[in-house]
Tab-separated table of C-alpha atoms and ligand atoms in Angstrom:
chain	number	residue	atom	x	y	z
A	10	UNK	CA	38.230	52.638	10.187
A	11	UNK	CA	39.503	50.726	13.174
A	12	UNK	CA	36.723	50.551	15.196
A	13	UNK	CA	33.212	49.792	14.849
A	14	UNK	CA	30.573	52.851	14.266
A	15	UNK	CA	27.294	53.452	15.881
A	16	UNK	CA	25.114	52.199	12.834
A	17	UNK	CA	21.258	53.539	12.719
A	18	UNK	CA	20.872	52.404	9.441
A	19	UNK	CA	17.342	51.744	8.874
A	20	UNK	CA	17.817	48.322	7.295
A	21	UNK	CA	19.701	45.987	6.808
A	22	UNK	CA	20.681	47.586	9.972
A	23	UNK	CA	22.785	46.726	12.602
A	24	UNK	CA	23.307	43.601	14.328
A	25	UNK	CA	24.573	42.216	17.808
A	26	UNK	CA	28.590	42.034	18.169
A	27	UNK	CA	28.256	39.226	19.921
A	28	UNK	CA	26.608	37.356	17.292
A	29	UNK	CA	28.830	38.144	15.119
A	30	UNK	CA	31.512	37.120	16.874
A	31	UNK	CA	30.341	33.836	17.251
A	32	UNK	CA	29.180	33.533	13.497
A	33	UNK	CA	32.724	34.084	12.897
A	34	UNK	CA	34.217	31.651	15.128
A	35	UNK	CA	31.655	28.833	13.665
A	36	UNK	CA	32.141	29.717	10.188
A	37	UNK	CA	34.927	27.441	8.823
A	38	UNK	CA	33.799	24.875	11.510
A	39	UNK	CA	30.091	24.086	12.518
A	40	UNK	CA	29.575	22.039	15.709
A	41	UNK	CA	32.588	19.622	14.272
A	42	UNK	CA	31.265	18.789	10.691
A	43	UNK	CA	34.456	20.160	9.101
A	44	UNK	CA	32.274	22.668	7.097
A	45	UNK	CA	30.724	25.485	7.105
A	46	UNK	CA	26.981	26.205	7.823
A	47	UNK	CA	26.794	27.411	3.902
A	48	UNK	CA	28.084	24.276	2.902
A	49	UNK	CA	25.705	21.827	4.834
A	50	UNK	CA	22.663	20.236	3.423
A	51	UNK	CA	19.354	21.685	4.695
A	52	UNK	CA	18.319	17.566	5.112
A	53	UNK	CA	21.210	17.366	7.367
A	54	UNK	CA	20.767	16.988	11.053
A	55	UNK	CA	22.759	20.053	11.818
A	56	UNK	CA	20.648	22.242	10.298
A	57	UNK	CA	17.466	20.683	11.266
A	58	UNK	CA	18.287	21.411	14.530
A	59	UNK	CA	18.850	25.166	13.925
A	60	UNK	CA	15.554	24.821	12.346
A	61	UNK	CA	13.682	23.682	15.005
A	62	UNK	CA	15.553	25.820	17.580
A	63	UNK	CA	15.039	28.837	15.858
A	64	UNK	CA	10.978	28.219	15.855
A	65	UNK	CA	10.786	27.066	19.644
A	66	UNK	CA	13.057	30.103	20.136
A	67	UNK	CA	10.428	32.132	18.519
A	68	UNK	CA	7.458	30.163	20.777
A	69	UNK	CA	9.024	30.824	23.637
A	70	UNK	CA	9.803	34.882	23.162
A	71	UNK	CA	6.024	35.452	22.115
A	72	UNK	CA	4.499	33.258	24.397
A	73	UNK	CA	2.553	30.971	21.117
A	74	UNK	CA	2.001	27.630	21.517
A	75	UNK	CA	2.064	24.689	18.773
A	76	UNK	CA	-1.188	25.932	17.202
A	77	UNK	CA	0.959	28.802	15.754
A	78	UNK	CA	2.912	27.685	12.903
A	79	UNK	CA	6.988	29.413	12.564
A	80	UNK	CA	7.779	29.153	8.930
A	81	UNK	CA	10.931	30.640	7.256
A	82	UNK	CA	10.657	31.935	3.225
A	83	UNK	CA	12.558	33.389	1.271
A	84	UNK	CA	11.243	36.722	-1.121
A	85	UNK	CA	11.538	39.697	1.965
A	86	UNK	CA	8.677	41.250	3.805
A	87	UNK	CA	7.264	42.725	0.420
A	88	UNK	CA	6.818	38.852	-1.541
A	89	UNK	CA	4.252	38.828	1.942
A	90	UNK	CA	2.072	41.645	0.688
A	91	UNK	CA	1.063	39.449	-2.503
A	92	UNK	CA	1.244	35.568	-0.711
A	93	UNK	CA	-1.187	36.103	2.328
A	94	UNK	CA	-4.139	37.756	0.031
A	95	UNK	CA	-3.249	35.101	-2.896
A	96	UNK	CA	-3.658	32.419	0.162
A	97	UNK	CA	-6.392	34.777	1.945
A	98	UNK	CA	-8.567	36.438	-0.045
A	99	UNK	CA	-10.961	34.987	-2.309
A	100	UNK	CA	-12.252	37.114	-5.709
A	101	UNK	CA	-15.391	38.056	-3.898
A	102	UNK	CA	-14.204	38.344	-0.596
A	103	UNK	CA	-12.874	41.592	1.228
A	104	UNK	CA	-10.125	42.188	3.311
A	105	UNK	CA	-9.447	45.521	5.512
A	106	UNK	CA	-6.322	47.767	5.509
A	107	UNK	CA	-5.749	50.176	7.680
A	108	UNK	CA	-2.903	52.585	5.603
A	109	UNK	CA	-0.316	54.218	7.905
A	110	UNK	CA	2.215	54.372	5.272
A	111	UNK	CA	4.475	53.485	1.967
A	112	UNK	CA	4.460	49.520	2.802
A	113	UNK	CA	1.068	49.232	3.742
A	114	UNK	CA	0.489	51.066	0.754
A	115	UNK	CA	2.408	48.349	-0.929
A	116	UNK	CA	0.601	45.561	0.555
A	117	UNK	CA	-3.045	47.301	-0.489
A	118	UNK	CA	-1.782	47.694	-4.201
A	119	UNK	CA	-1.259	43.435	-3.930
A	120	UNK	CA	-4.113	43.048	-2.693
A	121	UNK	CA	-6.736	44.730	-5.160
A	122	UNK	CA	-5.269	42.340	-7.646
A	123	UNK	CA	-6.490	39.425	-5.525
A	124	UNK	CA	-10.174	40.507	-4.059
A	125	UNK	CA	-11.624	43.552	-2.669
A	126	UNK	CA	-10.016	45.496	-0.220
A	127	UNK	CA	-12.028	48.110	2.322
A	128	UNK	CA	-9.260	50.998	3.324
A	129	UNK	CA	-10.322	50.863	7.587
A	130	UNK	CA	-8.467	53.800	8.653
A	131	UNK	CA	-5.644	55.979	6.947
A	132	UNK	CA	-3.195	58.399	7.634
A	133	UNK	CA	-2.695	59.507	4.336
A	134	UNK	CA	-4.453	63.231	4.565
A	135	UNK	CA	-1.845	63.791	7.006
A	136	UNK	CA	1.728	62.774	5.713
A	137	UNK	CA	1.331	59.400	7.669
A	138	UNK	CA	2.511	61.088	11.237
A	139	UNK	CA	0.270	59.399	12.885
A	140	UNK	CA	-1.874	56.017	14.227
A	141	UNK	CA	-5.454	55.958	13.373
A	142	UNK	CA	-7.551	56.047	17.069
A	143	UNK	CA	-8.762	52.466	17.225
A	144	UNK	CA	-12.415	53.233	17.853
A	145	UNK	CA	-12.182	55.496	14.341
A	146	UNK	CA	-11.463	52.144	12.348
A	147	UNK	CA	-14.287	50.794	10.422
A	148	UNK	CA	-13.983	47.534	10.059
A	149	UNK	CA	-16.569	45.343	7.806
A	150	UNK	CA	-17.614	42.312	10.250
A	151	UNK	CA	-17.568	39.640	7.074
A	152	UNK	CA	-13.568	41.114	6.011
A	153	UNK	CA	-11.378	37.740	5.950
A	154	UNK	CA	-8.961	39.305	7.663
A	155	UNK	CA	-7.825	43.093	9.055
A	156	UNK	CA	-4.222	43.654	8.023
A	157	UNK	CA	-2.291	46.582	10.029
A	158	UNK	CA	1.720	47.487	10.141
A	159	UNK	CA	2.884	47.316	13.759
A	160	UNK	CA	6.004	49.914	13.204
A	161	UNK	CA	6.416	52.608	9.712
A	162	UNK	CA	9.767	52.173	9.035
A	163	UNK	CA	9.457	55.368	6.791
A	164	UNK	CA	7.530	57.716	8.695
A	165	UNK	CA	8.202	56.889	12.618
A	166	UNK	CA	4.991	55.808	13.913
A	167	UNK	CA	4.021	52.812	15.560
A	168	UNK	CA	1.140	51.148	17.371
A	169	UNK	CA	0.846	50.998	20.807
A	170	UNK	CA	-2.646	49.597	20.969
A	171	UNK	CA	-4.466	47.307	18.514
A	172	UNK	CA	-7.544	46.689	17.884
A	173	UNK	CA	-10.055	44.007	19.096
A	174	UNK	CA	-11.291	43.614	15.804
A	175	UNK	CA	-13.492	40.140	15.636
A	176	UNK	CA	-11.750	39.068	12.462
A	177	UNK	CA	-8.537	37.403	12.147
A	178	UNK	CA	-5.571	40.237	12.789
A	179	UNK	CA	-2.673	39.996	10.260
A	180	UNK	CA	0.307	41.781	11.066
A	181	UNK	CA	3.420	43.387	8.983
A	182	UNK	CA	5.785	43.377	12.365
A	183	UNK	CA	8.783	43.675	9.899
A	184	UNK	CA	10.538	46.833	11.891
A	185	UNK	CA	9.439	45.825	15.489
A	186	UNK	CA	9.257	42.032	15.735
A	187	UNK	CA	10.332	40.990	19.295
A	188	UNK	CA	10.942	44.993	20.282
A	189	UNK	CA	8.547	45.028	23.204
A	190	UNK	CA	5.886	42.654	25.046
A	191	UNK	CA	2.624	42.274	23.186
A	192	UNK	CA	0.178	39.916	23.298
A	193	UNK	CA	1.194	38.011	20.456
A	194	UNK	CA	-2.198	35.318	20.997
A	195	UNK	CA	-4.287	38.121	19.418
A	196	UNK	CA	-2.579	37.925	15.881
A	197	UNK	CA	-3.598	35.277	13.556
A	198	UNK	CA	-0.883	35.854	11.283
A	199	UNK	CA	2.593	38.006	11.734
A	200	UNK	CA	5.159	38.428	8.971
A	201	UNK	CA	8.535	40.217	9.321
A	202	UNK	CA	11.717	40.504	6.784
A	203	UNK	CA	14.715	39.513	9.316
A	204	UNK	CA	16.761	42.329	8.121
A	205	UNK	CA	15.538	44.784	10.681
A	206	UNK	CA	15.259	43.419	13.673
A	207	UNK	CA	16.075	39.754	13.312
A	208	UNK	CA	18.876	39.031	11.447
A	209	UNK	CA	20.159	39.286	7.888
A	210	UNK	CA	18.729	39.960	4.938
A	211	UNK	CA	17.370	36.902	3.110
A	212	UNK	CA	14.238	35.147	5.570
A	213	UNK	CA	11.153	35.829	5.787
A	214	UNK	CA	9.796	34.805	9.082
A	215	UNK	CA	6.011	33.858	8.905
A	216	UNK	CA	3.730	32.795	12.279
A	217	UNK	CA	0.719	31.904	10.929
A	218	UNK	CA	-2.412	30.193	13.496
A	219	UNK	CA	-3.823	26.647	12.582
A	220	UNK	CA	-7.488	28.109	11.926
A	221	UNK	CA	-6.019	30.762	9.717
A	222	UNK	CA	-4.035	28.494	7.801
A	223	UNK	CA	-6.598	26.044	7.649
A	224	UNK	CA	-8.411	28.459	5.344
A	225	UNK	CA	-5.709	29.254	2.775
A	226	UNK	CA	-6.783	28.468	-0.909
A	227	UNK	CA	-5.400	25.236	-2.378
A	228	UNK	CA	-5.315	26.851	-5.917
A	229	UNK	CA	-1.963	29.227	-5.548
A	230	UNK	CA	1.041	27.667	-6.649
A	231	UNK	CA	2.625	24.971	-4.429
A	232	UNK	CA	5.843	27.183	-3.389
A	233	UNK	CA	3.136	30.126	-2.933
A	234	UNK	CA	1.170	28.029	-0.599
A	235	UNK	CA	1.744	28.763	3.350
A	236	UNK	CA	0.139	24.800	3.830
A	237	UNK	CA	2.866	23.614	1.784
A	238	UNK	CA	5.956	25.068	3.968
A	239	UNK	CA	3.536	24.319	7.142
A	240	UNK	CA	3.857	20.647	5.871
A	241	UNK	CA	7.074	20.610	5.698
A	242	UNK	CA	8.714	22.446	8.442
A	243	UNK	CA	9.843	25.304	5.839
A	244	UNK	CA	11.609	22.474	4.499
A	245	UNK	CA	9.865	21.702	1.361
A	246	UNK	CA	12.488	23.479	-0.816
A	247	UNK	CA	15.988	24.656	0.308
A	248	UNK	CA	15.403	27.040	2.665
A	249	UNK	CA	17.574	30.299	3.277
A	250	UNK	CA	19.835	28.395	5.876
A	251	UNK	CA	22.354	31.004	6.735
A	252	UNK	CA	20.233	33.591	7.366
A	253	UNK	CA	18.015	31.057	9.402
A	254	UNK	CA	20.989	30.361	11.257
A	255	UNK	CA	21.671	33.944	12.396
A	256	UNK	CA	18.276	34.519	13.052
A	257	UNK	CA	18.586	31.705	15.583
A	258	UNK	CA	21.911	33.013	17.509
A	259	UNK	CA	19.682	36.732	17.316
A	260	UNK	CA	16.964	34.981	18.907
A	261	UNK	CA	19.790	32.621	21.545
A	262	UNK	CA	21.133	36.519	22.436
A	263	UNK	CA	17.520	38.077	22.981
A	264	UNK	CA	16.849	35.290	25.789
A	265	UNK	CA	20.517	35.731	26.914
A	266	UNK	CA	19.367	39.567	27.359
A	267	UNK	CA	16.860	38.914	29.854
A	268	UNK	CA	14.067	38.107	27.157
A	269	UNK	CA	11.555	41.031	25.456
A	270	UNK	CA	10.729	42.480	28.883
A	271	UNK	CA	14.749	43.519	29.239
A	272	UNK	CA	14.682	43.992	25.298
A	273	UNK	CA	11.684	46.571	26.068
A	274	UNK	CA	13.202	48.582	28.632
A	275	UNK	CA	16.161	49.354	27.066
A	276	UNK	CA	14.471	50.213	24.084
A	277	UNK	CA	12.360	52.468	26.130
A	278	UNK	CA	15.382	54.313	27.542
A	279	UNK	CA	16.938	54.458	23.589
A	280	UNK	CA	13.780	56.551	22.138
A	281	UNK	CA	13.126	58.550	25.183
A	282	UNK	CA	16.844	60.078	25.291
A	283	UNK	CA	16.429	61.057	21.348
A	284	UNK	CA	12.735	62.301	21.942
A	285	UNK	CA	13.942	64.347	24.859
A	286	UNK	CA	16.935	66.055	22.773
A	287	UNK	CA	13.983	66.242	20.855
A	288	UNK	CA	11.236	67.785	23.119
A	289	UNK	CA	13.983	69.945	25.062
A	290	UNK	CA	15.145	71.601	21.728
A	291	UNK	CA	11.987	71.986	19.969
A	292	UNK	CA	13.464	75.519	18.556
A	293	UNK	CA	15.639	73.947	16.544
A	294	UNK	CA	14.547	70.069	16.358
A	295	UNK	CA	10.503	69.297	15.293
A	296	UNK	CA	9.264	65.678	15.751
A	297	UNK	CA	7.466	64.551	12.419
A	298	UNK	CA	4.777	61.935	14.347
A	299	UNK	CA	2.249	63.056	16.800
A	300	UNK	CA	3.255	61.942	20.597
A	301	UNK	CA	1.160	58.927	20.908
A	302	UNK	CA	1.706	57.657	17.752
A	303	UNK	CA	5.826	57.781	18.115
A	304	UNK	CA	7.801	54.934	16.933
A	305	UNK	CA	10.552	53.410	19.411
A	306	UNK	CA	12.307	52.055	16.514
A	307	UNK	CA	12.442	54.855	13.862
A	308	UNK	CA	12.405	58.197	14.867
A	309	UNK	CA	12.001	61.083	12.732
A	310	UNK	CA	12.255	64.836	12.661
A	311	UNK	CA	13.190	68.115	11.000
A	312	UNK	CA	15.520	70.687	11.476
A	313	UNK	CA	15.426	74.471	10.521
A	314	UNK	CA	16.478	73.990	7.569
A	315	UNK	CA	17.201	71.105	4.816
A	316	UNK	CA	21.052	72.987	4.560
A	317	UNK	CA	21.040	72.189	8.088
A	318	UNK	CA	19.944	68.802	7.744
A	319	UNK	CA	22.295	67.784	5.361
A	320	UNK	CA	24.936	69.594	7.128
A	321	UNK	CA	23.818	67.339	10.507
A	322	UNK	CA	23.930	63.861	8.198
A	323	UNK	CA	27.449	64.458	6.919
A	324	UNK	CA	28.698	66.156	10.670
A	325	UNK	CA	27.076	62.838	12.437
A	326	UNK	CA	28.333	60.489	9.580
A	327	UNK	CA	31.953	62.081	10.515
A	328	UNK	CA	31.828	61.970	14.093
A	329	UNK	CA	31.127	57.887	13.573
A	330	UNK	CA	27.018	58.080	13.424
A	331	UNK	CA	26.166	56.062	10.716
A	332	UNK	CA	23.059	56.094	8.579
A	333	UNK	CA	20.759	58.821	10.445
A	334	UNK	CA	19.945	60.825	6.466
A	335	UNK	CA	15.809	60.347	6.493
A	336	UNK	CA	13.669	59.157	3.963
A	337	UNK	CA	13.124	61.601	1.340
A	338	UNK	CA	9.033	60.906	2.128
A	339	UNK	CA	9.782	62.397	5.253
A	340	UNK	CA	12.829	64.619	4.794
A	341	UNK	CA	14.956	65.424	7.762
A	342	UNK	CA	16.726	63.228	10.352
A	343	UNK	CA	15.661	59.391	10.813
A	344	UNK	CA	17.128	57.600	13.861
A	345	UNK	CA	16.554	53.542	13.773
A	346	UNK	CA	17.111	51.882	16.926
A	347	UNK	CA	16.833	48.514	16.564
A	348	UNK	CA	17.297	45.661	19.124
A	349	UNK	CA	21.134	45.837	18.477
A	350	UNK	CA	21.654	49.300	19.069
A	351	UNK	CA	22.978	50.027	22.479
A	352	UNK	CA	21.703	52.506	24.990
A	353	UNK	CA	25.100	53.835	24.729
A	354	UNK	CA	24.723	54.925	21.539
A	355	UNK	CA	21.619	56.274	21.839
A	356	UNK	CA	22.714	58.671	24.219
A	357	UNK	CA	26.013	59.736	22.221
A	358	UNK	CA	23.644	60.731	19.506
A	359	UNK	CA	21.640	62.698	22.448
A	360	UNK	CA	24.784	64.487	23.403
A	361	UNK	CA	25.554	64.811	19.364
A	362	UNK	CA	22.316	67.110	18.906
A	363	UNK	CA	22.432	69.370	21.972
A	364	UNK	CA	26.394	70.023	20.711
A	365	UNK	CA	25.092	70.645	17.109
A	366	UNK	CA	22.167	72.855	17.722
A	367	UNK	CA	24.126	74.605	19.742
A	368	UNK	CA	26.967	75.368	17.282
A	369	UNK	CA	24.207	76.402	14.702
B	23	PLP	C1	11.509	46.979	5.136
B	23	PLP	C2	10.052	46.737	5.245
B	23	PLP	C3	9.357	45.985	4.275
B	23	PLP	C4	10.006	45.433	3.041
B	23	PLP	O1	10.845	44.398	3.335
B	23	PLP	P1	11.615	43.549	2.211
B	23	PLP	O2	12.132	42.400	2.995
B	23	PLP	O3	12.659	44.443	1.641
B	23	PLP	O4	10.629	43.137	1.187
B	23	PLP	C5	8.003	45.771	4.485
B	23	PLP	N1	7.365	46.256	5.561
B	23	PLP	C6	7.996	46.994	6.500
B	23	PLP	C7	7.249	47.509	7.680
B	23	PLP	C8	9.361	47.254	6.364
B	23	PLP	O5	10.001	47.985	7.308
């Protein structure tokens, strides 16, 4: 391999060149220490500057002011599912769900083992291909908090509304964070493994709002506590400072980009030249998500055939499309277009599937 492929690997996943070619050119030598960012202490100044860059950085993208705290952990997206009800959710308290999927799934099964959980809305009856209509979801008005997943990684569907709800919104973000403008104000808490969208694996990026945090129980372990890494500036224990520091450059090339509303319109052009090949073909290719419920950042659907599908993973894989083999939930094709991914390669794909369904 000589050149780079087009990688749609649904996560990790891929990640700006650019960054990586500055990673590379810092790596022996960071800003003139003689060492390399893995070497540093996290108490050193270096690093407490790519600390507090990374959460202004973060700020300044979604528009949150100091009354939403950035925190970095370590334990993925999934360690989330048990902290914020363990923090949350008292014994005799209920929380809402709304299931769209395998991870909220996940983050329901954590839950029960904390309090009581009220399912809001599902998509389960229907293979999860699509978004619950927000005026269907029934919402208790005492839940401590209604906890949604912005983007299903697994089954391509994502929210393009949310709901008003009068309780505190919590947010699994962990395949969309910083895809697209939202109005970030109306979540209380957001929570997003970097290893989609934001960096490498290995951070855990946490916003969490003062009067939400402010409730969080002071019984759960001290490392389990969100006031604790609040406190200290996610810098109560050694923090995951590499992947921080990517996260940081990812965040340094987003504004470079023009900022989410750029970010957003390319992405826009990505999905719609795969749903079109899509749409145009429907003979041959069958979206698995309803229309309004499509995801911009994983897109699924079925051939003919599973020969045929396999056939199109190992043809795509060969003509340098990387990583396109769906879930086995799902079957069929999944296409992740993260951040990274360039419209380019979006529409060699396009041009990929109008040559293959027309040689089979
Ligand atoms: C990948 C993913 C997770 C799990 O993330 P880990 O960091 O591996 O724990 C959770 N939620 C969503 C929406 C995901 O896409």
């Amino acid at each position: 391999m000589t050149q780079r492929v087009y990688n749609f690997n649904p996560g990790p996943a891929i990640l700006p060149q650019e960054v990586l070619i500055k990673v590379q050119k810092e790596l022996l030598n960071y800003g003139g220490t003689g060492m390399s960012v893995l070497e540093i202490s996290h108490r050193a100044k270096e690093y407490e500057a790519i600390n507090n860059d990374a959460i202004s950085l973060f700020r300044k993208l979604m528009g949150l002011d100091e009354t939403y705290k950035v925190l970095f952990l370590g334990g993925g997206a999934s360690s989330q599912f048990a902290m914020i009800p363990m923090n949350l959710l008292p014994k005799d308290k209920t929380a809402a769900y709304v299931e769209t999927g395998a991870w909220a799934e996940k983050a329901i099964k954590e839950a029960k083992k904390f309090g009581k959980v009220h399912i809001a809305g599902s998509s389960k009856d229907k293979n999860h291909s699509y978004i619950p209509q927000l005026d269907s979801l029934d919402i208790p008005s005492d839940s401590v908090y209604l906890h949604i997943t912005s983007n299903n990684t697994i089954f391509g569907t994502q929210w393009h509304q949310f709901p008003k709800a009068s309780v505190s919104l919590v947010c699994d973000m962990s395949s969309d964070i910083l895809s697209r403008r939202l109005d970030f104000k109306s979540f209380s808490l957001i929570y997003a493994g970097a290893q989609k969208n934001l960096g490498p694996a290995g951070v855990t990026v946490v916003i969490i709002k003062d009067d939400l945090l402010a409730k969080c129980s002071d019984t759960s372990p001290v490392i389990f506590n969100f006031k604790t890494h609040a406190a200290e500036n996610s810098l109560y224990n050694t923090p995951p400072v590499f992947a921080v520091y990517m996260v940081k450059l990812v965040l340094e090339w987003i504004v470079e980009r023009g900022g989410l509303a750029a970010i957003e319109k390319e992405n826009r052009a990505k999905q719609s030249c795969i749903y079109d090949a899509v749409d145009h073909n429907t003979d041959f290719y069958r979206g698995h998500s309803e229309k309004d419920s499509r995801s911009w950042m994983n897109l699924t659907f079925r051939l003919p055939s599973e020969a045929l599908e396999e056939k199109f993973a190992k043809e795509s894989k060969a003509a340098g499309f990387i990583g396109l083999k769906g879930h086995r939930s799902v079957g069929g094709i999944r296409v992740s277009l993260y951040n990274a991914m360039s419209l380019e390669g979006a529409e060699k794909l396009a041009e990929f599937m109008q040559k293959y369904r027309k040689a089979n």
